[in-house]
Coordinates of C-alpha atoms and ligand atoms in Angstrom, one line a residue:
L1 CA 74.4 28.1 204.3
S2 CA 77.7 27.1 203.6
D3 CA 76.7 23.5 204.2
V4 CA 73.8 23.9 202.1
L5 CA 75.5 26.0 199.2
P6 CA 79.4 25.3 199.6
D7 CA 79.8 26.3 196.0
I8 CA 78.4 29.7 196.6
C9 CA 80.5 30.4 199.8
E10 CA 83.6 29.5 197.9
Q11 CA 82.8 32.3 195.3
G12 CA 83.2 34.9 198.0
F13 CA 79.4 35.3 198.8
F14 CA 79.9 34.1 202.4
A15 CA 82.5 36.7 203.2
L16 CA 80.3 39.3 201.7
L17 CA 77.4 38.2 203.8
N18 CA 79.4 38.3 206.8
Q19 CA 80.8 41.9 206.1
V20 CA 77.2 43.1 205.6
Y21 CA 76.3 41.2 209.0
T22 CA 79.0 42.9 211.0
A23 CA 79.5 46.3 209.2
G24 CA 75.5 46.7 208.6
K25 CA 75.9 48.1 205.1
E26 CA 73.6 47.4 202.4
Y27 CA 75.0 45.4 199.2
H28 CA 73.6 45.3 195.9
N29 CA 74.6 43.6 192.7
A30 CA 73.5 43.1 189.2
D31 CA 73.9 40.4 186.7
C32 CA 76.5 38.9 189.2
K33 CA 77.9 35.7 187.7
T34 CA 77.7 32.7 189.7
Q35 CA 78.5 29.2 189.3
L36 CA 75.8 26.9 190.9
M37 CA 75.1 23.2 190.8
V38 CA 71.8 22.7 189.3
D39 CA 70.8 19.2 188.7
G40 CA 74.0 17.8 189.4
Q41 CA 76.2 20.1 187.1
L42 CA 77.9 23.1 187.8
Q43 CA 76.1 25.7 185.8
T44 CA 76.6 29.5 185.2
K45 CA 73.8 31.6 186.4
Y46 CA 73.5 35.5 186.7
F47 CA 71.6 37.2 189.7
D48 CA 70.7 40.8 190.6
F49 CA 70.9 40.2 194.6
S50 CA 71.2 42.3 197.5
F51 CA 72.4 41.9 201.3
K52 CA 70.4 44.2 203.7
P53 CA 71.1 44.0 207.5
L54 CA 68.0 43.9 210.0
I55 CA 68.6 46.1 212.8
D56 CA 66.9 46.0 216.2
A57 CA 65.7 49.1 218.3
Q58 CA 69.1 48.8 220.1
G59 CA 70.7 48.9 216.8
T60 CA 72.0 45.4 217.0
I61 CA 72.3 43.5 213.8
Y62 CA 70.2 40.3 214.2
G63 CA 70.0 39.2 210.6
V64 CA 70.4 39.8 206.9
V65 CA 67.7 39.7 204.3
N66 CA 69.0 38.3 201.1
T67 CA 67.0 38.7 197.6
A68 CA 68.0 37.4 194.6
V69 CA 66.4 37.5 191.1
E70 CA 67.9 35.3 188.6
T71 CA 68.7 37.3 185.4
T72 CA 70.8 34.5 183.7
E73 CA 68.5 34.5 180.4
R74 CA 68.2 38.2 180.2
T75 CA 72.0 38.7 180.7
L76 CA 73.1 36.0 178.2
F77 CA 70.7 37.6 175.9
A78 CA 72.3 40.9 176.6
Q79 CA 75.6 39.5 176.0
Q80 CA 74.7 37.5 172.8
L81 CA 73.0 40.8 171.6
Q82 CA 76.2 42.6 172.2
Q83 CA 78.2 40.2 170.5
V84 CA 75.5 40.3 167.9
N85 CA 76.2 44.2 167.7
Q86 CA 79.7 44.0 167.5
E87 CA 79.7 41.4 164.5
L88 CA 77.1 43.5 163.0
S89 CA 79.2 46.7 163.3
A90 CA 82.2 44.8 161.8
L91 CA 80.1 43.8 159.2
N92 CA 79.0 47.2 158.7
E93 CA 82.5 48.5 158.7
E94 CA 83.2 45.8 156.2
F95 CA 80.2 47.0 154.5
Q96 CA 81.3 50.2 154.3
A97 CA 84.8 49.5 152.9
A98 CA 83.2 47.4 150.3
N99 CA 80.9 50.5 149.6
E100 CA 83.7 52.8 149.2
E101 CA 85.7 50.2 147.0
L102 CA 82.4 50.0 144.9
L103 CA 82.1 53.6 145.0
A104 CA 85.8 54.1 143.7
T105 CA 85.3 51.3 141.2
N106 CA 82.0 53.2 140.0
E107 CA 84.0 56.3 139.5
E108 CA 86.6 54.5 137.7
L109 CA 84.0 53.1 135.5
H110 CA 82.4 56.1 135.0
S111 CA 85.7 58.2 133.9
M112 CA 86.3 55.1 131.9
H113 CA 82.9 55.4 130.2
N114 CA 83.6 59.1 129.9
Q115 CA 87.2 58.4 128.3
R116 CA 85.5 56.1 125.9
D117 CA 82.6 58.7 125.1
S118 CA 85.2 61.3 124.2
L119 CA 87.3 58.9 122.5
H120 CA 84.5 58.1 120.4
R121 CA 83.4 61.6 119.8
G122 CA 86.9 62.4 118.8
L123 CA 87.1 59.6 116.5
A124 CA 83.7 60.4 114.9
A125 CA 84.8 64.1 114.9
R126 CA 87.9 63.0 113.0
E127 CA 86.2 60.8 110.8
E128 CA 83.7 64.0 110.0
R129 CA 86.5 66.2 109.5
L130 CA 88.2 63.6 107.0
R131 CA 85.1 63.2 105.3
F132 CA 84.7 66.9 105.2
A133 CA 88.1 67.4 104.0
M134 CA 87.8 64.7 101.4
N135 CA 84.3 66.3 100.3
A136 CA 86.1 69.8 100.2
A137 CA 88.9 68.5 98.2
R138 CA 86.5 66.4 95.9
V139 CA 88.4 63.4 96.7
G140 CA 86.9 60.0 95.8
T141 CA 87.5 56.8 97.6
W142 CA 87.9 53.2 96.1
D143 CA 88.5 49.8 98.0
L144 CA 89.1 46.4 96.3
D145 CA 88.7 43.2 98.5
I146 CA 90.9 41.0 96.1
Q147 CA 90.3 37.8 98.2
N148 CA 86.4 38.2 98.1
N149 CA 86.9 39.7 94.7
L150 CA 84.6 42.6 96.0
V151 CA 84.8 46.2 94.6
S152 CA 83.3 49.4 96.0
W153 CA 83.8 53.2 95.0
D154 CA 82.3 56.3 96.0
D155 CA 80.0 58.7 94.2
R156 CA 82.7 61.1 93.8
C157 CA 85.1 58.4 92.2
K158 CA 82.1 57.8 89.8
E159 CA 81.7 60.9 89.0
L160 CA 85.6 61.4 88.2
Y161 CA 85.0 59.0 85.5
G162 CA 82.2 61.0 83.9
F163 CA 79.5 58.6 85.6
S164 CA 76.4 60.1 87.1
K165 CA 76.2 59.3 91.1
N166 CA 73.3 56.6 90.8
D167 CA 74.9 54.7 88.0
I168 CA 75.8 51.1 89.0
V169 CA 79.2 50.8 87.7
P170 CA 81.5 47.9 88.1
Y171 CA 85.1 49.1 88.9
A172 CA 86.6 47.3 85.8
E173 CA 85.0 49.6 83.8
V174 CA 87.2 52.2 84.6
L175 CA 89.8 50.8 82.2
R176 CA 87.5 51.4 79.3
Y177 CA 87.4 55.2 80.1
M178 CA 91.2 55.6 80.6
H179 CA 93.0 57.5 78.2
P180 CA 94.5 54.9 75.9
D181 CA 98.1 56.9 75.9
D182 CA 98.0 56.5 79.8
A183 CA 96.2 52.9 80.4
P184 CA 99.7 50.9 79.9
E185 CA 101.5 53.1 82.6
V186 CA 98.5 52.8 85.2
N187 CA 98.5 49.2 84.5
E188 CA 102.1 48.6 85.3
A189 CA 101.6 50.9 88.5
V190 CA 98.8 48.6 89.7
Q191 CA 100.7 45.6 89.0
Y192 CA 103.8 46.9 90.8
A193 CA 101.6 47.9 93.9
L194 CA 100.5 44.4 94.1
T195 CA 103.9 43.0 94.5
P196 CA 105.5 43.2 98.2
A197 CA 108.7 44.7 96.6
S198 CA 106.7 48.1 96.3
D199 CA 105.3 48.0 100.1
G200 CA 102.0 48.5 98.5
F201 CA 102.4 52.2 97.4
Y202 CA 100.5 53.3 94.3
D203 CA 100.5 56.9 93.0
V204 CA 99.7 58.0 89.5
E205 CA 98.6 60.6 87.3
F206 CA 96.4 60.1 84.2
R207 CA 93.7 61.2 81.8
T208 CA 90.3 59.9 81.6
I209 CA 87.7 60.6 78.9
G210 CA 84.2 60.9 80.7
A211 CA 82.1 58.0 80.2
E212 CA 78.8 59.9 79.6
D213 CA 79.9 63.6 79.2
G214 CA 83.0 62.7 77.1
K215 CA 85.0 65.1 79.1
L216 CA 88.9 64.9 79.2
R217 CA 90.0 65.2 83.1
W218 CA 93.2 64.8 84.5
L219 CA 93.2 62.4 87.8
Y220 CA 95.6 61.7 90.4
C221 CA 95.4 58.4 92.2
S222 CA 97.3 57.2 95.3
G223 CA 96.8 53.8 97.2
K224 CA 97.9 51.1 99.2
A225 CA 97.8 47.3 98.9
F226 CA 97.9 45.2 101.9
F227 CA 99.7 41.9 102.1
D228 CA 99.0 38.7 103.9
E229 CA 101.9 36.6 105.6
H230 CA 102.5 34.8 102.3
G231 CA 103.1 38.0 100.5
K232 CA 99.7 38.1 98.8
A233 CA 98.0 41.2 98.1
Y234 CA 94.2 41.0 99.8
R235 CA 93.4 44.4 99.8
F236 CA 93.9 47.5 97.8
S237 CA 92.3 50.8 98.3
G238 CA 92.9 54.7 97.8
I239 CA 91.9 57.6 96.6
A240 CA 90.9 59.5 93.6
Q241 CA 91.2 63.3 92.8
D242 CA 90.6 65.6 89.9
I243 CA 93.8 67.4 89.2
T244 CA 92.5 68.9 85.7
E245 CA 92.7 72.5 86.6
Q246 CA 96.2 71.9 88.3
K247 CA 97.3 70.5 85.0
Q248 CA 96.0 73.3 83.0
Q249 CA 97.7 75.7 85.1
E250 CA 100.9 73.6 84.9
E251 CA 100.4 73.7 81.0
A252 CA 99.9 77.4 81.3
L253 CA 102.9 77.8 83.2
H254 CA 105.0 75.9 81.2
L255 CA 103.8 77.9 78.1
A256 CA 104.3 81.1 80.0
H257 CA 107.8 79.7 80.9
L258 CA 108.5 79.0 77.2
K259 CA 107.3 82.4 76.1
L260 CA 109.3 83.9 79.0
K261 CA 112.5 82.1 77.7
E262 CA 111.5 83.2 74.1
K263 CA 111.1 86.8 75.3
E264 CA 114.5 86.4 77.5
E265 CA 116.2 85.2 74.3
Q266 CA 114.7 87.9 72.2
L267 CA 115.8 90.6 74.9
T268 CA 119.6 88.9 74.8
T269 CA 119.5 89.3 71.1
A270 CA 118.2 92.9 71.3
K271 CA 120.5 93.6 74.1
E272 CA 123.5 92.2 72.3
A273 CA 122.5 93.9 69.1
A274 CA 121.9 97.2 70.5
Q275 CA 125.2 96.6 73.0
L276 CA 123.0 97.4 75.9
G277 CA 124.9 97.2 79.3
L278 CA 122.5 96.4 82.3
F279 CA 122.7 97.1 85.7
D280 CA 120.9 95.6 88.8
W281 CA 121.2 97.2 92.2
D282 CA 120.0 95.0 95.2
L283 CA 119.1 97.8 97.4
V284 CA 118.1 95.8 100.5
N285 CA 121.3 93.3 100.6
K286 CA 123.3 96.4 98.9
V287 CA 124.9 94.1 96.3
Y288 CA 125.4 95.9 93.2
K289 CA 125.7 94.1 89.8
W290 CA 126.9 95.5 86.4
D291 CA 126.9 93.3 83.4
A292 CA 130.2 92.8 81.4
R293 CA 128.9 95.0 78.5
F294 CA 128.2 97.8 81.1
R295 CA 131.8 97.4 82.7
Q296 CA 133.2 97.3 79.3
L297 CA 131.5 100.6 78.5
Y298 CA 132.5 102.1 81.7
G299 CA 136.0 100.9 82.0
M300 CA 135.2 99.3 85.4
P301 CA 137.2 96.4 86.7
E302 CA 136.0 93.1 85.9
Q303 CA 134.1 91.8 89.0
D304 CA 130.6 90.3 89.2
S305 CA 129.3 92.6 91.8
F306 CA 130.3 95.2 94.2
D307 CA 129.1 96.4 97.8
D308 CA 129.3 100.0 96.8
S309 CA 126.9 101.7 94.5
Q310 CA 129.4 104.3 94.0
A311 CA 131.7 102.0 92.2
A312 CA 130.5 103.2 88.6
F313 CA 130.9 106.9 89.4
K314 CA 134.2 107.6 89.3
H315 CA 134.3 106.7 85.7
L316 CA 131.8 109.4 84.9
H317 CA 132.3 112.9 83.7
P318 CA 132.6 115.1 87.1
D319 CA 130.2 117.8 85.5
D320 CA 127.4 115.2 85.1
V321 CA 127.8 113.2 88.6
P322 CA 125.5 115.7 90.6
R323 CA 122.8 115.5 87.9
I324 CA 123.0 111.7 87.9
K325 CA 123.0 111.4 91.4
A326 CA 120.0 113.8 91.7
A327 CA 118.2 111.3 89.1
V328 CA 119.2 108.3 91.1
L329 CA 117.9 109.7 94.2
L330 CA 114.4 110.8 92.4
S331 CA 114.0 107.7 91.1
Q332 CA 114.5 105.7 94.4
T333 CA 112.1 108.1 96.2
Y334 CA 108.8 106.6 96.5
G335 CA 105.8 108.6 95.3
K336 CA 108.0 110.6 92.8
S337 CA 108.8 109.9 89.1
D338 CA 107.3 106.5 89.2
G339 CA 110.7 104.8 89.8
V340 CA 111.5 105.9 86.5
Y341 CA 115.1 106.8 85.5
D342 CA 116.2 108.3 82.2
I343 CA 119.4 110.3 81.7
E344 CA 122.2 110.9 79.3
Y345 CA 125.8 111.6 80.4
R346 CA 129.3 111.2 79.6
I347 CA 132.0 108.5 80.4
L348 CA 135.6 109.5 81.1
P349 CA 138.0 108.4 78.6
F350 CA 139.9 105.3 79.5
S351 CA 143.1 103.3 78.2
G352 CA 142.9 104.5 74.7
N353 CA 138.8 104.7 74.8
P354 CA 137.6 108.4 73.9
E355 CA 135.0 110.0 75.8
R356 CA 131.5 108.5 75.4
W357 CA 128.2 109.5 75.7
V358 CA 125.3 107.0 76.9
R359 CA 121.8 107.0 77.8
A360 CA 120.7 105.3 81.2
I361 CA 117.1 104.0 81.3
G362 CA 116.1 102.3 84.4
K363 CA 113.3 101.6 86.8
T364 CA 113.2 101.5 90.8
L365 CA 111.0 98.8 92.2
F366 CA 109.4 99.5 95.6
D367 CA 107.7 96.9 98.1
S368 CA 104.4 97.5 99.6
D369 CA 105.7 99.9 102.3
G370 CA 107.1 102.1 99.7
T371 CA 110.5 101.0 100.5
P372 CA 113.0 100.9 97.4
V373 CA 114.1 97.2 96.9
R374 CA 115.7 97.1 93.3
F375 CA 117.0 99.4 90.8
I376 CA 117.4 97.8 87.5
G377 CA 117.9 99.1 83.8
S378 CA 120.3 99.4 80.9
V379 CA 122.9 101.8 79.3
L380 CA 123.1 102.3 75.5
D381 CA 126.1 103.8 74.0
I382 CA 124.6 107.2 72.1
T383 CA 127.9 108.8 71.2
E384 CA 127.4 108.4 67.7
Q385 CA 124.0 109.9 67.8
K386 CA 125.3 112.6 70.1
R387 CA 127.9 113.5 67.3
Q388 CA 125.2 113.4 64.5
D389 CA 123.3 115.8 66.8
Q390 CA 126.3 118.1 67.2
R391 CA 126.8 118.0 63.5
R392 CA 123.0 119.3 62.9
I393 CA 123.5 121.9 65.8
D394 CA 126.8 123.0 64.2
F395 CA 125.3 123.1 61.0
I396 CA 122.0 125.2 62.3
G397 CA 124.6 127.4 64.1
I398 CA 126.6 128.2 61.0
V399 CA 123.7 128.7 58.7
S400 CA 121.7 130.7 61.2
H401 CA 124.9 133.2 61.6
E402 CA 125.1 133.3 57.9
L403 CA 121.5 134.2 57.4
R404 CA 121.9 136.8 60.2
S405 CA 123.8 139.4 58.5
P406 CA 121.8 139.5 54.9
L407 CA 118.8 139.4 57.1
T408 CA 119.8 142.7 58.8
S409 CA 120.9 144.1 55.7
L410 CA 117.5 143.3 54.2
N411 CA 115.5 144.9 57.2
G412 CA 118.1 147.8 57.0
Y413 CA 116.7 148.2 53.1
L414 CA 113.0 147.8 54.1
Q415 CA 113.3 150.4 56.7
M416 CA 114.7 152.9 54.0
L417 CA 111.9 151.9 51.7
Q418 CA 109.3 152.6 54.4
L419 CA 110.6 156.2 55.1
H420 CA 110.9 157.0 51.4
A421 CA 107.2 155.9 50.8
A422 CA 106.2 157.9 53.7
K423 CA 108.1 160.8 52.4
K424 CA 106.5 160.2 48.9
D425 CA 103.2 159.6 50.6
D426 CA 103.2 156.1 48.6
Q427 CA 100.7 154.4 50.8
F428 CA 101.0 151.2 48.9
T429 CA 104.7 151.0 48.9
G430 CA 104.6 151.7 52.4
N431 CA 102.1 149.0 53.4
I432 CA 104.0 146.4 51.5
A433 CA 107.4 147.6 53.1
A434 CA 105.8 147.2 56.5
K435 CA 104.5 143.7 55.8
A436 CA 107.9 142.8 54.5
R437 CA 109.3 144.2 57.8
R438 CA 107.2 141.9 60.0
Q439 CA 108.0 139.1 58.3
S440 CA 111.9 139.8 58.4
D441 CA 111.4 140.3 62.1
R442 CA 109.7 136.9 62.6
M443 CA 112.5 135.4 60.3
A444 CA 115.2 137.3 62.7
G445 CA 113.4 135.8 65.8
M446 CA 113.7 132.4 64.6
I447 CA 117.0 132.7 63.5
T448 CA 117.8 133.9 67.3
G449 CA 116.3 130.8 68.3
F450 CA 118.2 128.5 66.1
L451 CA 121.4 130.5 67.3
D452 CA 120.5 130.1 71.1
V453 CA 120.2 126.3 70.4
A454 CA 123.5 126.2 68.8
R455 CA 125.0 128.2 71.6
A456 CA 122.8 126.3 74.3
G457 CA 124.5 123.0 73.0
E458 CA 128.1 124.5 73.5
G459 CA 126.9 125.6 77.0
K460 CA 127.4 129.2 75.5
I461 CA 124.1 131.0 76.7
Q462 CA 125.2 134.3 78.1
I463 CA 123.2 134.9 81.5
Q464 CA 123.8 138.5 82.8
S465 CA 122.2 138.4 86.1
K466 CA 121.2 141.7 88.1
P467 CA 118.6 142.0 90.8
F468 CA 115.1 142.9 89.7
D469 CA 111.3 142.8 90.8
I470 CA 109.4 139.8 89.6
A471 CA 106.6 142.0 89.7
E472 CA 107.7 144.3 86.9
L473 CA 108.7 141.2 85.0
I474 CA 105.1 139.9 85.0
K475 CA 103.7 143.6 84.1
A476 CA 106.1 143.6 81.0
A477 CA 104.7 140.2 80.1
E478 CA 101.1 141.6 80.4
E479 CA 101.6 144.7 78.4
E480 CA 103.1 142.4 75.6
S481 CA 100.3 140.0 75.7
L482 CA 97.7 142.5 75.6
A483 CA 99.1 144.1 72.6
T484 CA 99.5 140.9 70.7
I485 CA 97.1 138.0 72.4
T486 CA 93.3 138.6 71.3
S487 CA 92.3 135.1 70.8
H488 CA 92.4 133.9 74.7
K489 CA 91.8 135.8 77.8
V490 CA 94.8 136.0 79.8
I491 CA 94.5 136.6 83.6
Y492 CA 97.3 138.0 85.4
H493 CA 97.1 137.3 89.3
P494 CA 98.4 139.8 91.9
V495 CA 101.9 139.5 92.3
E496 CA 104.1 140.5 95.2
H497 CA 107.1 142.5 94.8
V498 CA 109.7 139.7 95.3
M499 CA 113.4 140.5 94.0
I500 CA 115.3 138.0 92.2
N501 CA 119.0 138.1 90.9
A502 CA 118.5 136.9 87.2
D503 CA 119.0 137.8 83.6
Q504 CA 115.7 139.6 83.1
D505 CA 115.3 139.5 79.3
K506 CA 116.1 135.5 79.6
I507 CA 113.7 135.0 82.1
E508 CA 111.1 137.1 80.3
Q509 CA 111.8 134.9 77.2
V510 CA 110.9 131.8 79.2
L511 CA 107.6 133.6 80.6
I512 CA 106.5 134.8 77.0
N513 CA 107.4 131.4 75.5
F514 CA 105.0 129.5 78.3
I515 CA 102.2 131.9 77.3
N516 CA 102.5 131.8 73.4
N517 CA 102.8 127.8 73.8
A518 CA 99.3 128.0 75.9
V519 CA 97.8 130.1 73.2
K520 CA 99.1 127.8 70.6
Y521 CA 98.2 124.8 72.2
S522 CA 94.5 125.6 73.7
P523 CA 91.3 126.5 71.7
Q524 CA 90.2 130.0 71.3
A525 CA 88.7 131.9 73.8
T526 CA 89.7 129.6 76.6
T527 CA 91.4 131.3 79.8
I528 CA 95.0 131.4 80.4
N529 CA 96.1 132.1 84.1
V530 CA 99.4 133.7 84.9
S531 CA 100.5 134.0 88.6
A532 CA 103.7 134.3 90.6
V533 CA 103.9 133.1 94.0
Q534 CA 106.8 133.2 96.6
Q535 CA 107.4 129.8 98.3
D536 CA 110.1 129.5 100.8
Q537 CA 113.1 130.7 99.0
H538 CA 111.7 130.4 95.6
I539 CA 109.5 132.6 93.4
R540 CA 107.3 130.3 91.5
V541 CA 105.8 131.4 88.1
C542 CA 103.0 129.5 86.6
V543 CA 101.2 129.5 83.2
K544 CA 98.2 127.5 83.3
D545 CA 95.9 126.8 80.3
E546 CA 92.8 124.8 79.3
G547 CA 94.1 123.4 76.4
M548 CA 94.8 120.0 74.8
G549 CA 97.1 118.8 77.6
I550 CA 100.2 116.3 77.3
A551 CA 100.1 112.5 77.8
A552 CA 101.9 111.2 80.9
K553 CA 104.3 109.4 78.2
D554 CA 105.4 112.8 76.6
L555 CA 105.4 114.7 79.8
P556 CA 109.4 113.8 80.6
Y557 CA 110.6 114.9 76.9
V558 CA 108.7 118.1 76.3
F559 CA 111.9 120.0 77.4
D560 CA 114.0 118.1 75.3
R561 CA 115.4 119.5 72.1
F562 CA 113.3 119.2 68.8
Y563 CA 110.8 117.0 70.8
R564 CA 107.4 117.9 69.7
V565 CA 104.4 115.7 70.9
D566 CA 103.2 113.5 68.0
G567 CA 99.4 114.2 67.1
E568 CA 97.2 115.7 64.7
H569 CA 98.2 119.2 65.9
L570 CA 101.5 119.1 64.5
K571 CA 100.1 119.7 61.0
T572 CA 98.3 122.8 62.1
V573 CA 100.6 124.3 64.9
K574 CA 103.8 125.4 63.8
G575 CA 107.0 124.8 65.8
F576 CA 110.5 123.2 66.0
G577 CA 110.4 122.0 69.5
I578 CA 113.2 124.1 70.7
G579 CA 111.1 126.6 72.6
L580 CA 111.0 124.6 75.7
Y581 CA 114.4 123.2 75.4
L582 CA 115.8 127.1 75.5
C583 CA 113.5 127.6 78.6
R584 CA 115.2 124.6 80.4
E585 CA 118.6 125.8 79.5
I586 CA 118.0 129.2 80.8
I587 CA 116.1 128.1 84.0
E588 CA 118.8 125.7 84.6
R589 CA 121.6 128.2 84.3
H590 CA 120.2 130.2 86.9
G591 CA 120.1 127.3 89.4
G592 CA 116.2 126.9 89.0
R593 CA 113.8 124.2 88.3
L594 CA 111.0 124.1 85.8
G595 CA 108.3 121.6 84.9
V596 CA 104.7 120.7 83.7
D597 CA 101.7 119.3 85.3
S598 CA 99.3 118.1 82.7
V599 CA 96.2 116.0 82.0
V600 CA 95.1 115.3 78.3
G601 CA 92.0 117.1 77.3
E602 CA 91.9 119.4 80.6
G603 CA 95.0 121.5 80.2
S604 CA 98.5 122.0 81.5
N605 CA 100.3 124.1 84.1
F606 CA 103.9 124.9 83.2
W607 CA 106.0 126.3 85.9
F608 CA 109.4 127.6 86.7
E609 CA 111.0 128.5 90.2
I610 CA 113.9 130.9 90.6
P611 CA 115.6 131.5 94.0
V612 CA 115.0 134.5 95.5
A613 CA 117.8 137.4 96.0
N614 CA 119.3 137.5 99.2
Ligands
LIG1 P1 107.1 124.0 69.6 O1 105.7 124.8 70.3 O2 107.9 124.9 68.9 O3 106.7 122.8 69.0 P2 107.9 123.6 72.2 O4 109.7 123.5 72.7 O5 107.7 125.0 72.9 O6 108.2 123.5 70.8 O7 107.2 122.7 72.9 C1 107.4 121.4 72.7 C2 106.2 120.3 72.5 O8 105.7 120.5 73.8 C3 105.3 121.1 71.4 O9 105.4 120.8 70.2 C4 103.7 120.5 72.1 O10 103.5 119.4 71.7 C5 104.1 120.3 73.7 N1 103.5 121.7 74.5 C6 104.3 122.7 74.7 N2 103.3 123.4 75.3 C7 102.2 122.8 75.6 C8 100.8 123.3 76.2 N3 100.9 124.4 76.8 N4 99.9 122.3 76.0 C9 99.9 121.3 75.3 N5 101.2 121.0 74.6 C10 102.1 121.7 74.7

């Protein structure tokens, strides 16, 4: 065999054969590679082969059977297939990588698309918003393509010049409808905008006279010119807006301003003529200002503003200070007194100036929460008026005093006459004497009133306090009104027994005055309610009528000396305007309070409060 197939033997097959022949163990090999000399050429062949020992009955190996099937073709094919497969899988991998890259690119592209879409949408929305804003603001747009001499202006722009939307109007027409007074200025602005020095900016206000409606409009135009590299304007565009209303408002504001200035001047003149002093307190920042005239009146140091609201108080009569502070506090309390402040008081003498009387009128301004923010007002020197008042009061005092003694004598004589007539049974003389006595009693009552006024002015009303029961006082008033009032229904509400320490006659005088006024100032047959109720440490007495009432503007003054509300009733209802003044003096001397609530045409409720006795 090695002679015939030496090439195979060299490849180890011979040794293998020997091994099977000696060891007696089968050998199999598949697709075994072999170099064979075929047709004079060494070729690679593949075989499935086996060596199988041939063993006789004695167990002796006597031969080897060799079977071989050539598998070259199959093996090569399988090898090729494997190679192709490997290539294919490499290709596959490559393909996968390419695919992934494609996918990534695709995604990028997709997101770019999305970005572009959202940008587009944003742009469209912005454009829409701009258009909307322009429409809302009723802004017109215009655009001049200077190079090609093309002009476009929108409907709104046309409208602003008084053309209707669908009119086809060349832009050059606008000049014809411009107000002749404004045209040169606009022209100049356009020319300037078209020179590079202006950077192209254009900004004008002018009037137009509506082409079709003849209406005068104020327009605001702004725009920009664009220049080429040679500095030549090639495009000019912008917007136009109707500012007529704004101009009218400006005009109205200007007029109002002028009026205000005029009023201010009038005020200053009036202030100077009346020699008014002004005060202005900033209650938030606590800056207190008094003007020069005010400071001059008070003898205050010359200083623009003070950080202490009390700076002025030390110049005032100490007796008046508590009253003034209470009035300031009341004015600055929200919901009370409407912020109004109106008070008269004395200024202490200083460096040769005598004591002076002033009237201060002011007002507190509140913010929307009811916090007082500013307190402003003026003071007027009323010393002379006070002196005249005093002279009047003095005169009334003297005259009343002088009238009293002859009247007392007259009354005595009338009493004697009455007695005499009764004795003589002379009814006629008795009647006349009785009537004459009633009249002289009335006169005596009036004179007492005048004397009281004179005394009150001097602070000389005598108060003789002793404890008494308020129920008794009301009872006395009830008895008196039952005897004297027939024209009205006076209802007395049940009263508790409450002790007060006061001058009973004087308090009765106040109550009777309220009731008599209720009778005087309300129609016949209407009801008058009288009540007395304890509230905390006070007793509050009220007289409520269904009469003519008092207007809000008069309310603060009805307790002033000689004050009578103006009106028709003045002619028919007699009075001097001293009753309520005396009431106030009496109640205040008792450390009490009094007031009135009233609605015109519905009635008034006069009340006073006196502290209850401990
Ligand atoms: P007189 O009644 O003498 O005029 P008073 O001092 O008593 O003076 O009253 C002052 C003013 O107040 C009156 O003139 C009147 O205008 C007004 N007045 C007083 N009481 C009432 C009332 N009950 N109803 C309406 N007005 C009144």
